[in-house]
Short mmCIF file of N, CA and C in Angstrom, two decimals:
data_model
loop_
_atom_site.label_atom_id
_atom_site.label_comp_id
_atom_site.label_asym_id
_atom_site.label_seq_id
_atom_site.Cartn_x
_atom_site.Cartn_y
_atom_site.Cartn_z
N MET A 23 -3.46 -17.86 -118.79
CA MET A 23 -4.68 -17.22 -118.31
C MET A 23 -4.95 -17.72 -116.89
N PRO A 24 -5.12 -16.80 -115.93
CA PRO A 24 -5.35 -17.24 -114.55
C PRO A 24 -6.69 -17.93 -114.39
N MET A 25 -6.70 -18.93 -113.52
CA MET A 25 -7.93 -19.66 -113.25
C MET A 25 -8.81 -18.82 -112.32
N HIS A 26 -10.12 -18.94 -112.49
CA HIS A 26 -11.04 -18.26 -111.60
C HIS A 26 -11.18 -19.07 -110.32
N ASN A 27 -10.91 -18.43 -109.20
CA ASN A 27 -11.04 -19.04 -107.89
C ASN A 27 -10.39 -20.43 -107.82
N PRO A 28 -9.07 -20.49 -108.01
CA PRO A 28 -8.40 -21.80 -107.92
C PRO A 28 -8.53 -22.37 -106.52
N PRO A 29 -8.70 -23.67 -106.41
CA PRO A 29 -8.87 -24.27 -105.08
C PRO A 29 -7.58 -24.22 -104.28
N HIS A 30 -7.74 -24.18 -102.97
CA HIS A 30 -6.59 -24.36 -102.09
C HIS A 30 -6.11 -25.81 -102.30
N PRO A 31 -4.81 -26.05 -102.26
CA PRO A 31 -4.32 -27.42 -102.45
C PRO A 31 -4.96 -28.44 -101.50
N GLY A 32 -5.29 -28.02 -100.29
CA GLY A 32 -5.94 -28.94 -99.35
C GLY A 32 -7.28 -29.41 -99.86
N GLU A 33 -8.04 -28.52 -100.48
CA GLU A 33 -9.33 -28.88 -101.07
C GLU A 33 -9.11 -29.85 -102.23
N PHE A 34 -8.08 -29.59 -103.02
CA PHE A 34 -7.74 -30.46 -104.14
C PHE A 34 -7.37 -31.86 -103.65
N ILE A 35 -6.53 -31.92 -102.62
CA ILE A 35 -6.10 -33.21 -102.06
C ILE A 35 -7.31 -34.00 -101.58
N SER A 36 -8.19 -33.33 -100.84
CA SER A 36 -9.38 -34.01 -100.33
C SER A 36 -10.27 -34.52 -101.46
N GLY A 37 -10.52 -33.66 -102.45
CA GLY A 37 -11.45 -34.00 -103.51
C GLY A 37 -10.92 -34.99 -104.54
N VAL A 38 -9.62 -34.98 -104.78
CA VAL A 38 -9.05 -35.84 -105.82
C VAL A 38 -8.44 -37.12 -105.27
N TYR A 39 -7.86 -37.05 -104.08
CA TYR A 39 -7.15 -38.21 -103.54
C TYR A 39 -7.87 -38.89 -102.39
N LEU A 40 -8.30 -38.12 -101.39
CA LEU A 40 -8.83 -38.75 -100.17
C LEU A 40 -10.25 -39.27 -100.35
N GLU A 41 -11.19 -38.40 -100.65
CA GLU A 41 -12.61 -38.81 -100.72
C GLU A 41 -12.86 -39.92 -101.73
N PRO A 42 -12.38 -39.78 -102.99
CA PRO A 42 -12.67 -40.85 -103.96
C PRO A 42 -12.06 -42.20 -103.60
N ASN A 43 -11.00 -42.20 -102.80
CA ASN A 43 -10.32 -43.44 -102.47
C ASN A 43 -10.59 -43.92 -101.04
N GLY A 44 -11.47 -43.21 -100.33
CA GLY A 44 -11.80 -43.61 -98.96
C GLY A 44 -10.62 -43.56 -98.01
N ILE A 45 -9.72 -42.60 -98.21
CA ILE A 45 -8.53 -42.47 -97.37
C ILE A 45 -8.77 -41.34 -96.37
N SER A 46 -8.42 -41.58 -95.12
CA SER A 46 -8.60 -40.56 -94.10
C SER A 46 -7.39 -39.61 -94.07
N GLY A 47 -7.62 -38.44 -93.53
CA GLY A 47 -6.52 -37.50 -93.34
C GLY A 47 -5.46 -38.07 -92.42
N ARG A 48 -5.88 -38.81 -91.43
CA ARG A 48 -4.92 -39.42 -90.50
C ARG A 48 -4.03 -40.42 -91.23
N GLU A 49 -4.61 -41.22 -92.13
CA GLU A 49 -3.82 -42.18 -92.89
C GLU A 49 -2.82 -41.46 -93.80
N LEU A 50 -3.27 -40.39 -94.46
CA LEU A 50 -2.35 -39.64 -95.31
C LEU A 50 -1.26 -38.99 -94.48
N ALA A 51 -1.61 -38.45 -93.32
CA ALA A 51 -0.60 -37.83 -92.45
C ALA A 51 0.48 -38.84 -92.08
N THR A 52 0.08 -40.07 -91.79
CA THR A 52 1.05 -41.12 -91.47
C THR A 52 1.98 -41.36 -92.64
N LYS A 53 1.42 -41.46 -93.85
CA LYS A 53 2.24 -41.68 -95.06
C LYS A 53 3.19 -40.51 -95.31
N LEU A 54 2.73 -39.29 -95.00
CA LEU A 54 3.55 -38.10 -95.20
C LEU A 54 4.58 -37.90 -94.09
N ASP A 55 4.43 -38.65 -92.99
CA ASP A 55 5.27 -38.51 -91.81
C ASP A 55 5.15 -37.11 -91.20
N VAL A 56 3.89 -36.66 -91.07
CA VAL A 56 3.60 -35.40 -90.39
C VAL A 56 2.50 -35.65 -89.37
N ALA A 57 2.37 -34.73 -88.43
CA ALA A 57 1.31 -34.85 -87.43
C ALA A 57 -0.05 -34.68 -88.12
N PRO A 58 -1.05 -35.44 -87.67
CA PRO A 58 -2.39 -35.28 -88.25
C PRO A 58 -2.89 -33.83 -88.18
N SER A 59 -2.54 -33.11 -87.11
CA SER A 59 -2.97 -31.71 -86.99
C SER A 59 -2.33 -30.84 -88.05
N THR A 60 -1.10 -31.14 -88.42
CA THR A 60 -0.41 -30.39 -89.48
C THR A 60 -1.14 -30.57 -90.80
N LEU A 61 -1.45 -31.81 -91.14
CA LEU A 61 -2.15 -32.08 -92.39
C LEU A 61 -3.57 -31.51 -92.33
N SER A 62 -4.22 -31.60 -91.20
CA SER A 62 -5.57 -31.08 -91.06
C SER A 62 -5.62 -29.59 -91.41
N ARG A 63 -4.63 -28.83 -90.97
CA ARG A 63 -4.58 -27.40 -91.27
C ARG A 63 -4.42 -27.16 -92.78
N VAL A 64 -3.67 -28.02 -93.45
CA VAL A 64 -3.54 -27.91 -94.90
C VAL A 64 -4.87 -28.26 -95.56
N LEU A 65 -5.47 -29.36 -95.14
CA LEU A 65 -6.72 -29.81 -95.76
C LEU A 65 -7.86 -28.82 -95.58
N ASN A 66 -7.88 -28.13 -94.44
CA ASN A 66 -8.98 -27.16 -94.23
C ASN A 66 -8.63 -25.76 -94.73
N GLY A 67 -7.44 -25.62 -95.32
CA GLY A 67 -7.08 -24.35 -95.95
C GLY A 67 -6.52 -23.30 -95.04
N SER A 68 -6.26 -23.63 -93.77
CA SER A 68 -5.71 -22.62 -92.87
C SER A 68 -4.18 -22.58 -92.88
N SER A 69 -3.54 -23.56 -93.50
CA SER A 69 -2.09 -23.54 -93.69
C SER A 69 -1.80 -23.74 -95.17
N ARG A 70 -0.69 -23.16 -95.58
CA ARG A 70 -0.33 -23.29 -96.99
C ARG A 70 0.65 -24.44 -97.19
N ILE A 71 0.82 -24.83 -98.44
CA ILE A 71 1.79 -25.86 -98.80
C ILE A 71 3.17 -25.22 -98.76
N THR A 72 4.04 -25.75 -97.92
CA THR A 72 5.41 -25.27 -97.84
C THR A 72 6.27 -26.10 -98.79
N PRO A 73 7.49 -25.65 -99.08
CA PRO A 73 8.37 -26.48 -99.90
C PRO A 73 8.58 -27.87 -99.31
N GLU A 74 8.70 -27.97 -97.99
CA GLU A 74 8.87 -29.28 -97.35
C GLU A 74 7.64 -30.16 -97.58
N MET A 75 6.45 -29.57 -97.39
CA MET A 75 5.23 -30.34 -97.60
C MET A 75 5.10 -30.72 -99.07
N ALA A 76 5.51 -29.84 -99.98
CA ALA A 76 5.45 -30.15 -101.41
C ALA A 76 6.31 -31.37 -101.73
N LEU A 77 7.46 -31.48 -101.12
CA LEU A 77 8.32 -32.66 -101.32
C LEU A 77 7.63 -33.92 -100.81
N ARG A 78 7.03 -33.82 -99.64
CA ARG A 78 6.33 -34.97 -99.05
C ARG A 78 5.14 -35.39 -99.91
N LEU A 79 4.34 -34.41 -100.33
CA LEU A 79 3.18 -34.71 -101.17
C LEU A 79 3.60 -35.32 -102.50
N SER A 80 4.68 -34.82 -103.05
CA SER A 80 5.17 -35.34 -104.33
C SER A 80 5.52 -36.82 -104.21
N LYS A 81 6.21 -37.18 -103.14
CA LYS A 81 6.59 -38.59 -102.96
C LYS A 81 5.38 -39.46 -102.67
N THR A 82 4.45 -38.97 -101.87
CA THR A 82 3.30 -39.78 -101.44
C THR A 82 2.18 -39.84 -102.47
N LEU A 83 1.85 -38.70 -103.09
CA LEU A 83 0.70 -38.65 -104.00
C LEU A 83 1.09 -38.55 -105.47
N GLY A 84 2.31 -38.19 -105.73
CA GLY A 84 2.71 -37.94 -107.11
C GLY A 84 2.67 -36.45 -107.41
N ARG A 85 2.76 -36.09 -108.68
CA ARG A 85 2.89 -34.69 -109.12
C ARG A 85 4.23 -34.16 -108.63
N SER A 86 4.75 -33.19 -109.30
CA SER A 86 6.05 -32.64 -108.92
C SER A 86 5.89 -31.70 -107.73
N PRO A 87 6.96 -31.51 -106.96
CA PRO A 87 6.89 -30.52 -105.87
C PRO A 87 6.54 -29.13 -106.41
N GLU A 88 7.08 -28.84 -107.59
CA GLU A 88 6.80 -27.53 -108.21
C GLU A 88 5.32 -27.35 -108.49
N SER A 89 4.63 -28.43 -108.89
CA SER A 89 3.20 -28.30 -109.18
C SER A 89 2.40 -28.03 -107.90
N TRP A 90 2.82 -28.64 -106.80
CA TRP A 90 2.12 -28.37 -105.53
C TRP A 90 2.33 -26.91 -105.11
N LEU A 91 3.55 -26.41 -105.27
CA LEU A 91 3.82 -25.02 -104.91
C LEU A 91 3.12 -24.05 -105.86
N ALA A 92 3.06 -24.39 -107.14
CA ALA A 92 2.37 -23.53 -108.11
C ALA A 92 0.88 -23.47 -107.79
N MET A 93 0.30 -24.59 -107.38
CA MET A 93 -1.11 -24.61 -107.01
C MET A 93 -1.36 -23.68 -105.82
N GLN A 94 -0.45 -23.74 -104.84
CA GLN A 94 -0.58 -22.87 -103.67
C GLN A 94 -0.44 -21.40 -104.08
N ASP A 95 0.55 -21.11 -104.92
CA ASP A 95 0.76 -19.72 -105.36
C ASP A 95 -0.44 -19.20 -106.15
N SER A 96 -1.03 -20.02 -107.00
CA SER A 96 -2.21 -19.60 -107.77
C SER A 96 -3.36 -19.25 -106.83
N HIS A 97 -3.57 -20.09 -105.84
CA HIS A 97 -4.63 -19.82 -104.86
C HIS A 97 -4.34 -18.54 -104.09
N ASP A 98 -3.11 -18.39 -103.59
CA ASP A 98 -2.75 -17.21 -102.80
C ASP A 98 -2.88 -15.92 -103.62
N LEU A 99 -2.46 -15.96 -104.88
CA LEU A 99 -2.56 -14.78 -105.73
C LEU A 99 -4.02 -14.42 -105.99
N TRP A 100 -4.87 -15.42 -106.20
CA TRP A 100 -6.29 -15.14 -106.41
C TRP A 100 -6.89 -14.48 -105.18
N VAL A 101 -6.55 -15.01 -104.00
CA VAL A 101 -7.06 -14.42 -102.74
C VAL A 101 -6.57 -12.99 -102.60
N ALA A 102 -5.29 -12.75 -102.89
CA ALA A 102 -4.73 -11.40 -102.78
C ALA A 102 -5.44 -10.44 -103.73
N ARG A 103 -5.72 -10.89 -104.95
CA ARG A 103 -6.41 -10.03 -105.91
C ARG A 103 -7.80 -9.64 -105.42
N GLN A 104 -8.42 -10.48 -104.63
CA GLN A 104 -9.74 -10.17 -104.09
C GLN A 104 -9.66 -9.18 -102.94
N ASN A 105 -8.50 -9.10 -102.28
CA ASN A 105 -8.43 -8.34 -101.03
C ASN A 105 -7.51 -7.13 -101.02
N VAL A 106 -6.58 -7.04 -101.96
CA VAL A 106 -5.61 -5.94 -101.94
C VAL A 106 -6.13 -4.78 -102.78
N ASP A 107 -6.15 -3.60 -102.18
CA ASP A 107 -6.58 -2.38 -102.87
C ASP A 107 -5.35 -1.72 -103.47
N LEU A 108 -5.27 -1.70 -104.79
CA LEU A 108 -4.11 -1.14 -105.49
C LEU A 108 -4.35 0.27 -106.02
N ARG A 109 -5.46 0.88 -105.67
CA ARG A 109 -5.79 2.20 -106.24
C ARG A 109 -4.76 3.26 -105.92
N ARG A 110 -4.10 3.18 -104.79
CA ARG A 110 -3.12 4.20 -104.41
C ARG A 110 -1.69 3.76 -104.74
N VAL A 111 -1.52 2.61 -105.33
CA VAL A 111 -0.19 2.13 -105.71
C VAL A 111 0.17 2.74 -107.06
N ALA A 112 1.38 3.31 -107.15
CA ALA A 112 1.80 3.99 -108.38
C ALA A 112 2.96 3.26 -109.03
N LYS A 113 3.04 3.42 -110.34
CA LYS A 113 4.13 2.82 -111.11
C LYS A 113 5.37 3.69 -110.96
N LEU A 114 6.49 3.09 -110.77
CA LEU A 114 7.76 3.79 -110.67
C LEU A 114 8.31 4.00 -112.08
N GLN A 115 8.64 5.22 -112.42
CA GLN A 115 9.18 5.53 -113.74
C GLN A 115 10.69 5.29 -113.73
N LEU A 116 11.15 4.38 -114.57
CA LEU A 116 12.56 4.03 -114.65
C LEU A 116 13.14 4.48 -115.98
N ARG A 117 14.42 4.82 -115.97
CA ARG A 117 15.10 5.17 -117.21
C ARG A 117 15.43 3.89 -117.97
N ALA A 118 15.41 3.96 -119.27
CA ALA A 118 15.75 2.81 -120.11
C ALA A 118 17.22 2.48 -119.89
N ALA A 119 17.54 1.22 -119.85
CA ALA A 119 18.92 0.80 -119.61
C ALA A 119 19.75 0.86 -120.85
#
């Protein structure tokens, strides 16, 4: 069952890892070996989690890379469902194989 309005992974990272532990984005960026601006874009939701970032997050924060990517996909799909108009999209009729 799809989650209602799943958070962007950046929001999740901030709320679960950074804020409760008093860790700054700059400190996490250093641990991830990425530029602070790169992480900032993820944290503020303007960039998505890439496979490379998923590997970095997995090593630094835990969780599998697949879980980070699944979280991003869930968020992206929810956003798409809010914005894509499918009324004119038709089903293609295929012959049974």
